[in-house]
GROMACS .gro file of C-alpha atoms in nm:
model
  152
    1MET     CA    1   7.737  12.885  11.067
    2THR     CA    2   7.531  12.745  10.782
    3GLN     CA    3   7.682  12.647  10.451
    4VAL     CA    4   7.524  12.581  10.115
    5GLN     CA    5   7.690  12.325   9.892
    6THR     CA    6   7.596  12.087   9.618
    7ALA     CA    7   7.589  11.712   9.667
    8LYS     CA    8   7.889  11.702   9.432
    9ASP     CA    9   8.082  11.939   9.662
   10VAL     CA   10   8.029  11.708   9.959
   11ILE     CA   11   8.134  11.403   9.755
   12GLU     CA   12   8.442  11.585   9.623
   13GLN     CA   13   8.543  11.692   9.974
   14THR     CA   14   8.518  11.340  10.113
   15LYS     CA   15   8.708  11.200   9.813
   16ALA     CA   16   8.982  11.457   9.875
   17PHE     CA   17   8.980  11.360  10.241
   18HIS     CA   18   9.034  10.993  10.146
   19HIS     CA   19   9.323  11.090   9.915
   20LYS     CA   20   9.478  11.303  10.188
   21LEU     CA   21   9.441  11.023  10.442
   22SER     CA   22   9.604  10.782  10.198
   23SER     CA   23   9.906  11.011  10.162
   24PHE     CA   24   9.916  11.072  10.535
   25TYR     CA   25   9.922  10.700  10.619
   26LYS     CA   26  10.176  10.632  10.344
   27ASN     CA   27  10.412  10.903  10.471
   28LEU     CA   28  10.374  10.786  10.829
   29ALA     CA   29  10.443  10.425  10.724
   30GLU     CA   30  10.776  10.540  10.581
   31SER     CA   31  10.880  10.687  10.916
   32VAL     CA   32  10.781  10.411  11.160
   33GLU     CA   33  11.018  10.136  11.264
   34LYS     CA   34  10.776   9.873  11.394
   35GLU     CA   35  10.702   9.631  11.110
   36ARG     CA   36  10.342   9.557  11.213
   37VAL     CA   37  10.260   9.925  11.240
   38LYS     CA   38  10.421   9.981  10.899
   39LEU     CA   39  10.204   9.703  10.750
   40VAL     CA   40   9.887   9.845  10.907
   41LEU     CA   41   9.964  10.197  10.783
   42GLU     CA   42  10.050  10.077  10.432
   43TYR     CA   43   9.724   9.882  10.423
   44MET     CA   44   9.527  10.185  10.547
   45SER     CA   45   9.691  10.399  10.278
   46ARG     CA   46   9.587  10.158  10.002
   47HIS     CA   47   9.243  10.120  10.159
   48GLN     CA   48   9.179  10.496  10.161
   49GLU     CA   49   9.295  10.531   9.800
   50ASN     CA   50   9.065  10.246   9.701
   51ILE     CA   51   8.765  10.415   9.865
   52ALA     CA   52   8.841  10.738   9.677
   53CYS     CA   53   8.849  10.542   9.348
   54ILE     CA   54   8.522  10.364   9.428
   55MET     CA   55   8.364  10.702   9.508
   56ALA     CA   56   8.489  10.848   9.179
   57ASP     CA   57   8.339  10.555   8.987
   58TYR     CA   58   8.012  10.591   9.176
   59GLU     CA   59   8.004  10.967   9.120
   60SER     CA   60   8.045  10.918   8.743
   61GLU     CA   61   7.722  10.715   8.744
   62VAL     CA   62   7.514  10.976   8.930
   63SER     CA   63   7.313  11.220   8.722
   64GLU     CA   64   7.432  11.580   8.694
   65ARG     CA   65   7.094  11.696   8.825
   66VAL     CA   66   7.146  11.502   9.149
   67LEU     CA   67   7.509  11.612   9.182
   68ASN     CA   68   7.411  11.975   9.132
   69THR     CA   69   7.139  11.971   9.398
   70TRP     CA   70   7.202  12.243   9.656
   71MET     CA   71   7.196  12.150  10.022
   72MET     CA   72   7.212  12.356  10.339
   73PHE     CA   73   7.380  12.225  10.653
   74ALA     CA   74   7.575  12.339  10.956
   75ALA     CA   75   7.950  12.356  10.892
   76LYS     CA   76   8.027  12.128  11.187
   77GLU     CA   77   7.838  11.842  11.019
   78CYS     CA   78   8.098  11.821  10.747
   79ASP     CA   79   8.406  11.923  10.942
   80LEU     CA   80   8.669  11.658  10.880
   81SER     CA   81   8.961  11.886  10.963
   82PRO     CA   82   9.020  11.775  11.325
   83PHE     CA   83   9.139  11.440  11.197
   84PHE     CA   84   9.413  11.588  10.981
   85ASP     CA   85   9.587  11.656  11.312
   86ALA     CA   86   9.521  11.311  11.457
   87GLU     CA   87   9.757  11.182  11.723
   88LEU     CA   88   9.969  10.958  11.501
   89LYS     CA   89  10.323  10.917  11.624
   90GLU     CA   90  10.626  10.732  11.493
   91ASP     CA   91  10.639  10.510  11.804
   92MET     CA   92  10.270  10.414  11.805
   93THR     CA   93  10.145  10.057  11.820
   94ALA     CA   94   9.942   9.890  11.546
   95GLN     CA   95   9.638   9.902  11.777
   96GLU     CA   96   9.674  10.279  11.821
   97ALA     CA   97   9.693  10.325  11.442
   98ILE     CA   98   9.378  10.115  11.398
   99GLU     CA   99   9.192  10.314  11.664
  100VAL     CA  100   9.275  10.644  11.490
  101ALA     CA  101   9.160  10.504  11.154
  102ILE     CA  102   8.831  10.390  11.306
  103LYS     CA  103   8.773  10.738  11.454
  104VAL     CA  104   8.842  10.899  11.116
  105ASP     CA  105   8.599  10.662  10.944
  106GLY     CA  106   8.344  10.750  11.210
  107CYS     CA  107   8.374  11.116  11.118
  108ILE     CA  108   8.304  11.040  10.752
  109LEU     CA  109   8.005  10.826  10.852
  110ASP     CA  110   7.874  11.114  11.065
  111THR     CA  111   7.904  11.346  10.765
  112TYR     CA  112   7.690  11.119  10.548
  113LYS     CA  113   7.438  11.066  10.828
  114ALA     CA  114   7.409  11.445  10.863
  115MET     CA  115   7.344  11.473  10.489
  116LEU     CA  116   7.067  11.213  10.523
  117GLY     CA  117   6.909  11.419  10.800
  118ARG     CA  118   6.843  11.706  10.561
  119GLU     CA  119   6.535  11.773  10.355
  120VAL     CA  120   6.658  11.672  10.011
  121PRO     CA  121   6.495  11.491   9.720
  122ASP     CA  122   6.484  11.112   9.746
  123ASP     CA  123   6.735  11.062   9.462
  124VAL     CA  124   6.990  11.282   9.644
  125SER     CA  125   6.921  11.105   9.971
  126SER     CA  126   6.974  10.774   9.790
  127VAL     CA  127   7.326  10.883   9.689
  128PHE     CA  128   7.423  10.955  10.049
  129GLU     CA  129   7.263  10.630  10.166
  130ASP     CA  130   7.475  10.442   9.912
  131LEU     CA  131   7.791  10.625  10.021
  132LEU     CA  132   7.710  10.561  10.387
  133LYS     CA  133   7.671  10.189  10.317
  134LEU     CA  134   8.000  10.192  10.123
  135GLU     CA  135   8.182  10.358  10.413
  136GLU     CA  136   8.029  10.118  10.666
  137ARG     CA  137   8.135   9.814  10.460
  138GLU     CA  138   8.484   9.954  10.408
  139LYS     CA  139   8.521  10.037  10.779
  140ILE     CA  140   8.445   9.674  10.869
  141LYS     CA  141   8.677   9.545  10.598
  142MET     CA  142   8.959   9.774  10.715
  143ALA     CA  143   8.916   9.680  11.080
  144LYS     CA  144   8.926   9.307  11.001
  145ALA     CA  145   9.232   9.338  10.779
  146ALA     CA  146   9.415   9.559  11.027
  147LEU     CA  147   9.345   9.316  11.310
  148ASN     CA  148   9.471   9.028  11.094
  149ILE     CA  149   9.792   9.219  11.033
  150GLU     CA  150   9.830   9.292  11.403
  151THR     CA  151   9.802   8.923  11.492
  152LEU     CA  152  10.077   8.817  11.249
   0.00000   0.00000   0.00000
């Protein structure tokens, strides 16, 4: 199934996804008993919220013309929904929580890569390249911080 959306729609959906992930990790952190897992989940919650804020700031600097550019893509390219049902359990280890977070970040990276694979004007492509770089940097930062927490 093919969908048509604006660049702004894709950005808004991924921002909403980051907000939802932040809430998800925060709620899960409140229910776990293992202190390291709680620390990892609290960090991931703050990290996801931070990415959403960075995206909002970035979006405010992009021209309306670029944001309103229509794009066509297959629905599966932007399907982040499987990760809302990720296997996160109250008795999970910190390593398991980190692995889920890395998979979720991979899905977002795949979404941006799919957007870059489309025939779109260079200025629109540039936006998705910037967002892809942001996500890649943040994924590395999150993995390092989470591993530091796990080794406490």
